[in-house]
PDB file of C-alpha atoms in Angstrom:
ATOM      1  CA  UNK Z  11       3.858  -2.518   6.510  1.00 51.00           C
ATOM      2  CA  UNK Z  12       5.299  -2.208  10.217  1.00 48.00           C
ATOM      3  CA  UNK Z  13       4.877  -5.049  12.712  1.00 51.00           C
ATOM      4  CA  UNK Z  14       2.474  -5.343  15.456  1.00 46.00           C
ATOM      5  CA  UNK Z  15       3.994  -7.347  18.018  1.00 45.00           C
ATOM      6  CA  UNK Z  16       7.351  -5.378  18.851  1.00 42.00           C
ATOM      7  CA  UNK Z  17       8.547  -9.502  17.865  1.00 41.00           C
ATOM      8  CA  UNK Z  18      11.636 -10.409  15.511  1.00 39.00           C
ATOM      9  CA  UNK Z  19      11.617 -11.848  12.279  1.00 39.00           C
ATOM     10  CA  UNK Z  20       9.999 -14.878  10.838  1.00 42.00           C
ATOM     11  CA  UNK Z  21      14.165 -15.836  11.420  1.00 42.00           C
ATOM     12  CA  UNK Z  22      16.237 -15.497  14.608  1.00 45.00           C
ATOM     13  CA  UNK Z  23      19.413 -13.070  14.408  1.00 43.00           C
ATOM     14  CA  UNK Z  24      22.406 -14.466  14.462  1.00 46.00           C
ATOM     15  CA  UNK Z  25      24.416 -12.600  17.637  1.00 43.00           C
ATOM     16  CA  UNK Z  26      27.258 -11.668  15.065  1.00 41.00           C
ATOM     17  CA  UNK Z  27      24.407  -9.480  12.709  1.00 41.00           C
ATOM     18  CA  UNK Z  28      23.245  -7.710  15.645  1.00 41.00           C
ATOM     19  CA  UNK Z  29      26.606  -7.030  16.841  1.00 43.00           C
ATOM     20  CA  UNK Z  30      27.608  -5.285  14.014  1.00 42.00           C
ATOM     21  CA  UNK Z  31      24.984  -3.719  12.972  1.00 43.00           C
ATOM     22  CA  UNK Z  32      24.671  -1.368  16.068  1.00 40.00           C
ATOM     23  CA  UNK Z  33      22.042   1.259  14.269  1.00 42.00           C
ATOM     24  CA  UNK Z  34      19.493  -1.621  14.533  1.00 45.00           C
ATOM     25  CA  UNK Z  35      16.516  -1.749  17.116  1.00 46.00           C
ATOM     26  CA  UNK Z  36      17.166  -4.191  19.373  1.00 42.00           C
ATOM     27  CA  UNK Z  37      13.566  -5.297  19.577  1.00 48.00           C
ATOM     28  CA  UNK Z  38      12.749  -4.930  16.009  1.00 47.00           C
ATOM     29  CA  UNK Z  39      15.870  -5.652  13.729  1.00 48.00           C
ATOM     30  CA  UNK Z  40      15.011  -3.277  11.766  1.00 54.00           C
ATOM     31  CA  UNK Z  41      17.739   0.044  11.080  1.00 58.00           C
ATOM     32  CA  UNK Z  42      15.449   2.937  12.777  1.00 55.00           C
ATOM     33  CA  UNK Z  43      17.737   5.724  11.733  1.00 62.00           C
ATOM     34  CA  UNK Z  44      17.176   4.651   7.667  1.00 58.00           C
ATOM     35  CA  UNK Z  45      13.640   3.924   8.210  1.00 57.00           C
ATOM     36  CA  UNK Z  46      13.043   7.442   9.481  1.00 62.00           C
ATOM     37  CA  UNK Z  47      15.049   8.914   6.771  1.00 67.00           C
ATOM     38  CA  UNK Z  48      13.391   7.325   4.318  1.00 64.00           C
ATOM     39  CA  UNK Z  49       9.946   7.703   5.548  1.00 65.00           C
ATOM     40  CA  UNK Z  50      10.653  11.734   6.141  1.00 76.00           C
ATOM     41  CA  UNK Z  51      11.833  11.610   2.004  1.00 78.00           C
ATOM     42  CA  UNK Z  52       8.898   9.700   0.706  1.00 78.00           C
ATOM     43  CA  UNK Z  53       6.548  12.572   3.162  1.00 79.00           C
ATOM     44  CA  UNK Z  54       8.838  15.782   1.154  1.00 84.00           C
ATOM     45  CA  UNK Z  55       8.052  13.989  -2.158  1.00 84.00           C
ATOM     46  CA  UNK Z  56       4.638  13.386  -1.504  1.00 86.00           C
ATOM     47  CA  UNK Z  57       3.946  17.173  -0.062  1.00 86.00           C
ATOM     48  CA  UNK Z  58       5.430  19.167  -2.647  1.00 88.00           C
ATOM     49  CA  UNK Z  59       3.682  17.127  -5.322  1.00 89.00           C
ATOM     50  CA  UNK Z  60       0.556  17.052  -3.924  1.00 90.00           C
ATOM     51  CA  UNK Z  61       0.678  20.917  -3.372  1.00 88.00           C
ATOM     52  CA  UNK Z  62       2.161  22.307  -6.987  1.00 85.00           C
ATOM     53  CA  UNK Z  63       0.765  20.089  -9.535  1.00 85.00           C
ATOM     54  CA  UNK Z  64      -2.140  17.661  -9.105  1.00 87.00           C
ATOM     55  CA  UNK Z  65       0.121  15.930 -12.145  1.00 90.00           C
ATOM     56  CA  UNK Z  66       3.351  16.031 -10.621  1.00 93.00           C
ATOM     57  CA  UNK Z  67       1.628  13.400  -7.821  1.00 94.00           C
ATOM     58  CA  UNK Z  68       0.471  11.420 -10.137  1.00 94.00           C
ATOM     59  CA  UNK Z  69       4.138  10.819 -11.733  1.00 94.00           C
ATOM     60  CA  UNK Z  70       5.059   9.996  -8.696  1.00 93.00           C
ATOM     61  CA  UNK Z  71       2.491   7.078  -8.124  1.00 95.00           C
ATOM     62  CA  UNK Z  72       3.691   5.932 -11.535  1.00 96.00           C
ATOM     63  CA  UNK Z  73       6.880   5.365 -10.351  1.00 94.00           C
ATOM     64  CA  UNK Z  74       5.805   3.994  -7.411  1.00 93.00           C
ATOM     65  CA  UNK Z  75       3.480   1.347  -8.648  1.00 95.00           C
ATOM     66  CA  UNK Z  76       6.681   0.767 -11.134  1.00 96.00           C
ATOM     67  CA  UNK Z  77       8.704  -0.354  -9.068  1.00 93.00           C
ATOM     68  CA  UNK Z  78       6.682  -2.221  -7.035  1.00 93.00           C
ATOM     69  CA  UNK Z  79       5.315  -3.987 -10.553  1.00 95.00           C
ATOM     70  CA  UNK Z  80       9.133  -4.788 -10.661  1.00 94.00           C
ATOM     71  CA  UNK Z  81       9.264  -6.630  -7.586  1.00 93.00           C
ATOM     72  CA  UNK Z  82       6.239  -8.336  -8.035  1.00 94.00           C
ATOM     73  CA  UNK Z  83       7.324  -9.612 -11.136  1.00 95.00           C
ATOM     74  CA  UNK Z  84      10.537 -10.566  -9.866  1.00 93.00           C
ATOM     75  CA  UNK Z  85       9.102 -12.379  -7.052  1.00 92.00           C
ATOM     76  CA  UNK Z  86       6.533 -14.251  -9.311  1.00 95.00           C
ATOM     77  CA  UNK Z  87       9.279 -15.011 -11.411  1.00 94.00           C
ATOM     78  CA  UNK Z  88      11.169 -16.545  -8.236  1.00 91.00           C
ATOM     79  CA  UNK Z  89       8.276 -19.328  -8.856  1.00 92.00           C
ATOM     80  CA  UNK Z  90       8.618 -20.172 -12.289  1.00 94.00           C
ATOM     81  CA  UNK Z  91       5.339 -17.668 -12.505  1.00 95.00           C
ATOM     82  CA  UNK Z  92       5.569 -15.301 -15.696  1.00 95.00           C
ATOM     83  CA  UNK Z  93       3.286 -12.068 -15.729  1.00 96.00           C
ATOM     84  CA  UNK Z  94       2.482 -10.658 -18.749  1.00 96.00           C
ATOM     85  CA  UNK Z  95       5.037  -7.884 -18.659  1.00 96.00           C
ATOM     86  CA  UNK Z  96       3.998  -5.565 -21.165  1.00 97.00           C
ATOM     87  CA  UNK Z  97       0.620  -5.153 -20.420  1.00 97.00           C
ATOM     88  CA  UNK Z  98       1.361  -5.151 -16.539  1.00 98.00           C
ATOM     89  CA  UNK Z  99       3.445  -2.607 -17.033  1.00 98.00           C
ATOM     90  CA  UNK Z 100       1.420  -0.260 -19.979  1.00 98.00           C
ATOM     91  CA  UNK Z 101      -1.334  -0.859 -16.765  1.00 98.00           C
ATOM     92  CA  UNK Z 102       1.239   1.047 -14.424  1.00 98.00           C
ATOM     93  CA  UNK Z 103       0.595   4.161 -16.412  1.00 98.00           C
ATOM     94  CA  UNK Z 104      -2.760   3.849 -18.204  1.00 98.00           C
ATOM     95  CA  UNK Z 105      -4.954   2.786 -15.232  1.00 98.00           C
ATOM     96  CA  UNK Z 106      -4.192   5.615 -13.120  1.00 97.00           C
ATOM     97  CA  UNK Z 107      -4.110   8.123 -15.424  1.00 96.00           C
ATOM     98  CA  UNK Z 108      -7.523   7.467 -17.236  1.00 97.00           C
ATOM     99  CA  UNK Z 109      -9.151   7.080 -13.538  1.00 96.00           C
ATOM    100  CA  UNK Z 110      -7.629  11.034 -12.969  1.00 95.00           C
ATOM    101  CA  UNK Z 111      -8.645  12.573 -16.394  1.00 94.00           C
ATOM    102  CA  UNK Z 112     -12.100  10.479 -16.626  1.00 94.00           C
ATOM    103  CA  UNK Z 113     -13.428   8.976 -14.023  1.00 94.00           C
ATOM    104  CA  UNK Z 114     -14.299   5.706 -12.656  1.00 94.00           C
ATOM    105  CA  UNK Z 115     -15.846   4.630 -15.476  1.00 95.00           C
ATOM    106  CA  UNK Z 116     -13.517   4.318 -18.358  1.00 96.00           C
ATOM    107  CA  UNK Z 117     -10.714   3.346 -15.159  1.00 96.00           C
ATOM    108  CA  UNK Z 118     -13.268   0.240 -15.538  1.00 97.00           C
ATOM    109  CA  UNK Z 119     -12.684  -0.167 -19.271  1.00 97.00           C
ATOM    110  CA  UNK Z 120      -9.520   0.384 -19.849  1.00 98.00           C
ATOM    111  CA  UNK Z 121      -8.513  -1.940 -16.755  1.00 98.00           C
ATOM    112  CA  UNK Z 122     -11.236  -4.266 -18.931  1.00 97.00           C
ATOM    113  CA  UNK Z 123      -9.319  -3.742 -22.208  1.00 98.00           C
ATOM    114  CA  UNK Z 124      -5.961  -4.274 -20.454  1.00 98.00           C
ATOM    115  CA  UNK Z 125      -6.956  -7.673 -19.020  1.00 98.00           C
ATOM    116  CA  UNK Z 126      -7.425  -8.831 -22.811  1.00 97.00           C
ATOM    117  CA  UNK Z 127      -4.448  -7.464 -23.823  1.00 97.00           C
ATOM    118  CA  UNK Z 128      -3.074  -9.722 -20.891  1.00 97.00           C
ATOM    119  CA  UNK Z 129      -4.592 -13.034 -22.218  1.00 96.00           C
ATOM    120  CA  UNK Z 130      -3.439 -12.492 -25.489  1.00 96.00           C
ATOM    121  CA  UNK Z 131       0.209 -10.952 -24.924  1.00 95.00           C
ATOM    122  CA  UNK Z 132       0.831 -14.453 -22.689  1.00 94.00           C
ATOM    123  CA  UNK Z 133      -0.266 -16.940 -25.748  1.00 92.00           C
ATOM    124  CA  UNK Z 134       2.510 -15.807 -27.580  1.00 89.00           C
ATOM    125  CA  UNK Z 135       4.598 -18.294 -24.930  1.00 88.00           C
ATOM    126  CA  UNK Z 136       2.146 -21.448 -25.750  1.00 90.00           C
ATOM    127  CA  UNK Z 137      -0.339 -22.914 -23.301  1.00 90.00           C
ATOM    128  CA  UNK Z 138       2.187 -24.685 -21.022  1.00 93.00           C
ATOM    129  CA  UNK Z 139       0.818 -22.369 -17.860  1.00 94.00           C
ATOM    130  CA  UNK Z 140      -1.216 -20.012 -19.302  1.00 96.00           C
ATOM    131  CA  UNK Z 141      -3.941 -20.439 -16.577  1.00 96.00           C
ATOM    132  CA  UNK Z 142      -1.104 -20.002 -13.555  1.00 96.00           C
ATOM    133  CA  UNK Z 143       0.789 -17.107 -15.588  1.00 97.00           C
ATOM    134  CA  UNK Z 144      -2.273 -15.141 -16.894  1.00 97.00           C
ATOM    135  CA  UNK Z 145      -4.307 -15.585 -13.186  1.00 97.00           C
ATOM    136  CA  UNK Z 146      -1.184 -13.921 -11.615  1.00 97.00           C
ATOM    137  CA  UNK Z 147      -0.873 -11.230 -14.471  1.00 97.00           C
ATOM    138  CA  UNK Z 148      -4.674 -10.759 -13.474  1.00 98.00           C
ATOM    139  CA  UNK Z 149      -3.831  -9.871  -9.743  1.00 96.00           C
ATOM    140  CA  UNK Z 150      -1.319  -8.488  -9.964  1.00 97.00           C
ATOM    141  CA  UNK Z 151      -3.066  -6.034 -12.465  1.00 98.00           C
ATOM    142  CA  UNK Z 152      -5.864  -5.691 -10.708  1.00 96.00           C
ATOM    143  CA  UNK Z 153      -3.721  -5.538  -7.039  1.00 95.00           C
ATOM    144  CA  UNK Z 154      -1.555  -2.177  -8.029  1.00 96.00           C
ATOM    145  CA  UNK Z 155      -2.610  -0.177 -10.991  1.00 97.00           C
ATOM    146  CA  UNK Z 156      -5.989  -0.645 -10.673  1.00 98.00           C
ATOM    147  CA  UNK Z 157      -6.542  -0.106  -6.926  1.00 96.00           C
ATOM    148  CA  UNK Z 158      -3.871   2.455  -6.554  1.00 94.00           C
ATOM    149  CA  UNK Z 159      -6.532   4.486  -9.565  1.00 96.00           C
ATOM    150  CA  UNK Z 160      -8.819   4.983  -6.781  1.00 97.00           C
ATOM    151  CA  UNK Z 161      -5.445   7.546  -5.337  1.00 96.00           C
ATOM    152  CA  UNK Z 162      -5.962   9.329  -8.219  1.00 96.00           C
ATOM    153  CA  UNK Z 163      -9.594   9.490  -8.037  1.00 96.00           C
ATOM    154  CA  UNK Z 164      -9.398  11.228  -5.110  1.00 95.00           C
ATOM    155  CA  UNK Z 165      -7.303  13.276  -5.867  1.00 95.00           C
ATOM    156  CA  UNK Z 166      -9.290  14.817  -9.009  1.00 93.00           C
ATOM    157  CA  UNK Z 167     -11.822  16.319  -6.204  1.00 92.00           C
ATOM    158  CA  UNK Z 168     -11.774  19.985  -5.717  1.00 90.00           C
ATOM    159  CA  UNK Z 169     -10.456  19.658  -1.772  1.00 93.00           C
ATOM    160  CA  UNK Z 170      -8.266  16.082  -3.449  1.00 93.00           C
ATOM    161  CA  UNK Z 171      -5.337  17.113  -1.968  1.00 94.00           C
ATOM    162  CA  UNK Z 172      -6.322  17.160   1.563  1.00 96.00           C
ATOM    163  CA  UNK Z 173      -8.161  13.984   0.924  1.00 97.00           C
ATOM    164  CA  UNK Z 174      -4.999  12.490  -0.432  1.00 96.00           C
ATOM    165  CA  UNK Z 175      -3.379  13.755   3.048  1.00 96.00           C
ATOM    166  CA  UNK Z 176      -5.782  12.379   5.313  1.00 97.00           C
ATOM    167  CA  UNK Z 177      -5.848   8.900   3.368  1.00 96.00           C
ATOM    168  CA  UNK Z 178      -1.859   9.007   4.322  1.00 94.00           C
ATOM    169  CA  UNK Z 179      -2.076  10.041   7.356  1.00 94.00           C
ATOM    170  CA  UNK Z 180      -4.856   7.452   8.725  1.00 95.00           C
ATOM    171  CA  UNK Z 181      -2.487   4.602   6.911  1.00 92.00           C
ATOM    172  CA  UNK Z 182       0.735   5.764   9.179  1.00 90.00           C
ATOM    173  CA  UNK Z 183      -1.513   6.385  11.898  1.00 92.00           C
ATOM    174  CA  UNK Z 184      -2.356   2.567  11.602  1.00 91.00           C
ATOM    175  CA  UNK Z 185       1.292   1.485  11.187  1.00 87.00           C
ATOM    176  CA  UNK Z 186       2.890   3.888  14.354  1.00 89.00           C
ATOM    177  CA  UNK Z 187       0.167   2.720  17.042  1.00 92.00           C
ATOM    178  CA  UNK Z 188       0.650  -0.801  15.729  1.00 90.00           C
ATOM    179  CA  UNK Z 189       4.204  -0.567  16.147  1.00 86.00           C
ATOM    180  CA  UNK Z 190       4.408   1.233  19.081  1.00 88.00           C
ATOM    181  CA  UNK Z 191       1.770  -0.985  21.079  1.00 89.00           C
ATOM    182  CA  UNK Z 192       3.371  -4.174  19.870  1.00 87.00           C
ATOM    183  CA  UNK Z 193       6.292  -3.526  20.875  1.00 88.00           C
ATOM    184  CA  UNK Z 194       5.557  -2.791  24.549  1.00 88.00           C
ATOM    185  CA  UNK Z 195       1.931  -5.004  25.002  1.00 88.00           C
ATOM    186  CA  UNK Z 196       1.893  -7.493  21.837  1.00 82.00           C
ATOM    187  CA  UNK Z 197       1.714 -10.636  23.537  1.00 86.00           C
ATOM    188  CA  UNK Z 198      -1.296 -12.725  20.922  1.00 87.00           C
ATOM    189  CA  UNK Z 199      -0.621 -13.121  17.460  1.00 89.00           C
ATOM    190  CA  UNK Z 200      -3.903 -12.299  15.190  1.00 89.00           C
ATOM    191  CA  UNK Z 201      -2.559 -14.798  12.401  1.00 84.00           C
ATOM    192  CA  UNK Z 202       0.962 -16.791  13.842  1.00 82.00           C
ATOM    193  CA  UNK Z 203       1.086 -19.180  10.340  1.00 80.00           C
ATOM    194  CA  UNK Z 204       0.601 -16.160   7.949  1.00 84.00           C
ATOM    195  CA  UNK Z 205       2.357 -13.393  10.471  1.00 81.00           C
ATOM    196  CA  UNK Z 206       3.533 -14.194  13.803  1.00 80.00           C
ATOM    197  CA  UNK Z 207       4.738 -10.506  14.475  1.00 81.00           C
ATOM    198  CA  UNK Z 208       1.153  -8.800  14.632  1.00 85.00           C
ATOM    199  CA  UNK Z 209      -0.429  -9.057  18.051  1.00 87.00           C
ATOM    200  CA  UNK Z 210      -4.375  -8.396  18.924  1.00 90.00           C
ATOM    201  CA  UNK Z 211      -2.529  -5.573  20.933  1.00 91.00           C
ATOM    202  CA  UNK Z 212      -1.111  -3.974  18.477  1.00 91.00           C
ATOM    203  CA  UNK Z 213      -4.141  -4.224  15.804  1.00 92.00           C
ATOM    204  CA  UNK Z 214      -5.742  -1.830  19.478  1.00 94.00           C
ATOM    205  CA  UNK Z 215      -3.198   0.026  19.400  1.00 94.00           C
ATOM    206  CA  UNK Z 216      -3.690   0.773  15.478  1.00 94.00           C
ATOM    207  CA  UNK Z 217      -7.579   1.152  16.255  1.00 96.00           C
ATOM    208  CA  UNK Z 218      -6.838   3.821  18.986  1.00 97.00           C
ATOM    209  CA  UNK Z 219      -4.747   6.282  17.231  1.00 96.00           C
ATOM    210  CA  UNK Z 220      -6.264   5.824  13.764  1.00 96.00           C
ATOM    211  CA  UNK Z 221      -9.662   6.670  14.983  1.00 97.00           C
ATOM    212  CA  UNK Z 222      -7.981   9.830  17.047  1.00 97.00           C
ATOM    213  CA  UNK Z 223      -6.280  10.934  13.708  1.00 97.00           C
ATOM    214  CA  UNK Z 224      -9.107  10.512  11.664  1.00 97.00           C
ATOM    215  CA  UNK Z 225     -11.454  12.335  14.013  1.00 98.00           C
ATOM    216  CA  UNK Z 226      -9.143  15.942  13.832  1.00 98.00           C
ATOM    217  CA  UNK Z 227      -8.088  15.027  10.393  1.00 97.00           C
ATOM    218  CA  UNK Z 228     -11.521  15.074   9.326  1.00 98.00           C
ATOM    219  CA  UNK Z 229     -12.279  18.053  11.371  1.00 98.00           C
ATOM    220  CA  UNK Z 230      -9.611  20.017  10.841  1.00 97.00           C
ATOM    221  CA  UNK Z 231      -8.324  19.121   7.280  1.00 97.00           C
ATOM    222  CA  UNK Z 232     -11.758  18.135   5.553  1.00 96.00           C
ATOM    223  CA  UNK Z 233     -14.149  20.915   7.628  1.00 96.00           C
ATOM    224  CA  UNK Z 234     -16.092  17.710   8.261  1.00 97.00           C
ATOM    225  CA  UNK Z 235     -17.837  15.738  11.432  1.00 98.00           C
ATOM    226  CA  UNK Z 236     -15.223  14.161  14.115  1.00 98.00           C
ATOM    227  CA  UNK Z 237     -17.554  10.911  14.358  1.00 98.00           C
ATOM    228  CA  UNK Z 238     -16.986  10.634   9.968  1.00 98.00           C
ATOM    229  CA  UNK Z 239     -13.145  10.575  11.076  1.00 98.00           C
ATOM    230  CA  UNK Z 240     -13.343   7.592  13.442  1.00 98.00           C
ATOM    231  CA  UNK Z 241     -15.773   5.570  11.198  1.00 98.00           C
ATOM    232  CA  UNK Z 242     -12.494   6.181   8.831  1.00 98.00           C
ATOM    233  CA  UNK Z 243     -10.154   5.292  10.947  1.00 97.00           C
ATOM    234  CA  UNK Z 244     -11.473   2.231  12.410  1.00 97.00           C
ATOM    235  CA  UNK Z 245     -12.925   1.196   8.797  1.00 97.00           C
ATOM    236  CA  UNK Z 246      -9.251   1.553   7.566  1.00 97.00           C
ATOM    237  CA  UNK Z 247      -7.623  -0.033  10.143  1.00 95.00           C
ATOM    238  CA  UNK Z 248      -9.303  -3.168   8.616  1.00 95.00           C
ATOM    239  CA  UNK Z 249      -8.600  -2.352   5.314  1.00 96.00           C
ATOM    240  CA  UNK Z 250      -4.986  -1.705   6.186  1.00 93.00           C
ATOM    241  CA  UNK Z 251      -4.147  -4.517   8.753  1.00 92.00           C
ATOM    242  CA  UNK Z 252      -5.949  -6.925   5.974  1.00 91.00           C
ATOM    243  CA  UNK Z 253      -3.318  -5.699   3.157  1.00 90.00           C
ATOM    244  CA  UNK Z 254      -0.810  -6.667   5.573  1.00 88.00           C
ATOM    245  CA  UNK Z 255      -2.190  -9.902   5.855  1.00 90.00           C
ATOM    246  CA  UNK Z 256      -2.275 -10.253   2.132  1.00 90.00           C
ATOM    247  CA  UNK Z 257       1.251  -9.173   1.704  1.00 87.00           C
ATOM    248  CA  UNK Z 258       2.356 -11.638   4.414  1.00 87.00           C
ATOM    249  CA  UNK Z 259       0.767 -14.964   2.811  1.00 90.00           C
ATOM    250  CA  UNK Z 260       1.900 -13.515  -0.643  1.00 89.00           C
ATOM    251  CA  UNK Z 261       5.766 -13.608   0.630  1.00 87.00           C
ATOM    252  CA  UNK Z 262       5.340 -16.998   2.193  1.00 87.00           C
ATOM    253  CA  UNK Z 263       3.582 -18.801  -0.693  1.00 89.00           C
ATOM    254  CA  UNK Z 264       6.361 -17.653  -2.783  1.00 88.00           C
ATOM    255  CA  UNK Z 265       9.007 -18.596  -0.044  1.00 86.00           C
ATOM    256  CA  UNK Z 266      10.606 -14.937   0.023  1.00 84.00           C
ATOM    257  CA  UNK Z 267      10.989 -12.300   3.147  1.00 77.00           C
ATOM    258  CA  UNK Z 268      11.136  -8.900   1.473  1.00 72.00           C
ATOM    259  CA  UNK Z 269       9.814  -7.962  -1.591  1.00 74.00           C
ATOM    260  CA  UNK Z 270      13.122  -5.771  -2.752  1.00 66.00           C
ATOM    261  CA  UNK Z 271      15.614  -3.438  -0.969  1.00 63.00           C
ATOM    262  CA  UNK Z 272      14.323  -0.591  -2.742  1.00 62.00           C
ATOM    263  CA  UNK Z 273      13.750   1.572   0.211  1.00 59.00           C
ATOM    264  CA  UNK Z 274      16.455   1.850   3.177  1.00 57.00           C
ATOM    265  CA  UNK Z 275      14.691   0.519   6.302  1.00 51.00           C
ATOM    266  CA  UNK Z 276      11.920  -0.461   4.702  1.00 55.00           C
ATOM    267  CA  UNK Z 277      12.567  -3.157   2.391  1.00 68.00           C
ATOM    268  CA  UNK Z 278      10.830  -2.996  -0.859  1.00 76.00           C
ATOM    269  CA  UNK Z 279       8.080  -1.013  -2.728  1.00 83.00           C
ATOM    270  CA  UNK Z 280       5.586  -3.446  -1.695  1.00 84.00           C
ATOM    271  CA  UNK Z 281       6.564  -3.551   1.774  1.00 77.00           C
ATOM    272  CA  UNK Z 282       5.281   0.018   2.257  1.00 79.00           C
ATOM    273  CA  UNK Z 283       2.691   0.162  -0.117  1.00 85.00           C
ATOM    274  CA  UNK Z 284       1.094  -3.154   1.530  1.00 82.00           C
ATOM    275  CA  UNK Z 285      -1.659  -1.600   3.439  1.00 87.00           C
ATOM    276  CA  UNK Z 286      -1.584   2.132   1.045  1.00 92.00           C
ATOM    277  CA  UNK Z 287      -2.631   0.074  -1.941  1.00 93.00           C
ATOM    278  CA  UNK Z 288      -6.469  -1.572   0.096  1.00 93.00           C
ATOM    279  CA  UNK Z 289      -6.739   1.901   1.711  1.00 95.00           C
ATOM    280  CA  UNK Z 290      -6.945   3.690  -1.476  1.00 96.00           C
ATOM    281  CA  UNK Z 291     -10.106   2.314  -2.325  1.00 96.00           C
ATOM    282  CA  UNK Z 292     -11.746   2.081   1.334  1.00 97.00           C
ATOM    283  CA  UNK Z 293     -10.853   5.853   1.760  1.00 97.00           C
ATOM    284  CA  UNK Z 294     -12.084   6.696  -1.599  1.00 97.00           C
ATOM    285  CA  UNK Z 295     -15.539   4.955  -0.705  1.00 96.00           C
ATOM    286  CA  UNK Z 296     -15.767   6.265   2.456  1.00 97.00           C
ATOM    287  CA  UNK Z 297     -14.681  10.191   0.982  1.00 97.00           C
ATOM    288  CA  UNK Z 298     -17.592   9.713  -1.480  1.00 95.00           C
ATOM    289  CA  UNK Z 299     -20.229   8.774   1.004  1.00 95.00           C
ATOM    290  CA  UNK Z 300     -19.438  11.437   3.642  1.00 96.00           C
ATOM    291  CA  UNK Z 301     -17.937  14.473   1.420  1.00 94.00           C
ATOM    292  CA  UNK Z 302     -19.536  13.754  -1.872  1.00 88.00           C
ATOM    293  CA  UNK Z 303     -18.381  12.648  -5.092  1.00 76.00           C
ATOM    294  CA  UNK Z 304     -14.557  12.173  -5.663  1.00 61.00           C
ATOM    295  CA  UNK Z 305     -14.733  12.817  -9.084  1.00 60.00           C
ATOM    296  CA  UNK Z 306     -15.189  16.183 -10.275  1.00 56.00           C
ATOM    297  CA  UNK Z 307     -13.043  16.257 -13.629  1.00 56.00           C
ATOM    298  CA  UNK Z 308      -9.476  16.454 -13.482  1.00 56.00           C
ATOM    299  CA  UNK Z 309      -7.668  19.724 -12.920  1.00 54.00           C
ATOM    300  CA  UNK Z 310      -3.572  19.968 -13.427  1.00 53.00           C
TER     301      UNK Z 310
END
């Protein structure tokens, strides 16, 4: 999601872009003032859903993960790659829902069933790259509806909405102390080929205020131990850094720098949901061994 080196883009700016585009950090290139905007939007939308309706949240991860199916498919596309767009996006709704209304279980069959549905909707087209297009229909299923269940998971718990909360919070917490100690210590790059702008300082900086977070989060929010909270936090500060990572080589296999536009300051979908998407599952696992089961049966 953010950086972790305080470093420009994979391209330098051309003295005429930064001239006139004044609102932009001068470190970062990116346009702070829409960013934050943005970011204090998505937060709103997130709140009030999570806090009325259990289902109102879960329309909102629909449109989430469709969008971001959109630029996924867009970018495959880019490459001559064709996902199986009916079933990707029939995944977008069914996955998460069945996970919230029954369980983990039948999200595992019907993420089973849509799979088929995925090799068989693609030999309509002939078997001139079946094995490319349905193996990218397969992650990409498997990438966003399917992890981004575990969300909803969660959130079927009794206490669900706080866990949803502290899942969020410990993934900003991971991008802010990244940022922030990249920008004024990221010297080493953890991975220059795949991203040259996250630093080993940056990935402490992450480690340091995660763990913090998580420790009063999980006190505080959860009425749980403060040493559960830093196992969190540093456990998802791998999970998180690593969707980066995955994000990264995904953009520069398929040659492209942002996934979409969708979000002022941002870039894309993707490009926020990056390291949200892996940390829905770690926190999920990690809520279920320290608070109990996840699942409890759905409740509107």
């Amino acid at each position: 999601m953010t950086d972790s080196s305080g470093r420009n883009g994979d391209r330098e700016q051309d003295p005429r872009e930064a001239d006139g585009d004044r609102k932009n950090d001068s470190r970062t290139g990116r346009n702070l003032p829409a960013a934050v905007a943005s970011g204090v939007v998505l937060v709103v939308v997130v709140l009030a859903s999570l806090f009325t309706y259990k289902c109102l949240f879960g329309v909102v991860v629909i449109v989430a993960l469709g969008v971001a199916m959109r630029e996924m498919i867009q970018a495959f596309a880019s490459r001559g790659i064709k996902i199986a767009r009916v079933p990707a996006y029939g995944a977008v709704v069914l996955l998460p829902t069945v996970a919230y209304l029954a369980g983990p279980i039948w999200q595992l069959v019907a993420t089973g069933a849509v799979l088929l549905l995925a090799m068989l909707w693609r030999i309509r087209r002939g078997v001139d790259g079946y094995v490319r297009d349905i193996t990218a229909s397969f992650f990409v299923i498997a990438y966003l509806p399917f992890m981004a269940g575990f969300v909803m998971l969660t959130l079927a718990a009794d206490d669900g909405p706080w866990r949803v909360v502290v899942f969020i919070l410990l993934t900003i917490s991971n991008d802010i102390g990244g940022y922030f100690a990249g920008i004024f210590y990221g010297r080493h790059p953890i991975a220059a080929s795949i991203s040259p702008k996250k630093s080993w300082e940056g990935l402490v900086g992450s480690v340091i205020l995660q763990c913090s977070v998580g420790a009063l989060s999980f006190v505080f929010l959860l009425d749980a131990a403060w040493w559960q909270g830093v196992i969190a936090g540093f456990i998802l500060t791998i999970t998180a850094t690593g969707g980066d990572f995955a994000e990264s080589a995904i953009k520069h296999d398929l040659g492209i720098k942002d996934m979409g536009s969708f979000l002022p300051g941002h870039g894309g979908m993707m490009d926020r949901l990056d390291s949200l998407i892996p940390n829905a599952f770690a926190s999920w696992a990690i809520f279920t061994v320290f608070l109990g089961a996840s699942f409890t049966g759905a409740a509107l």
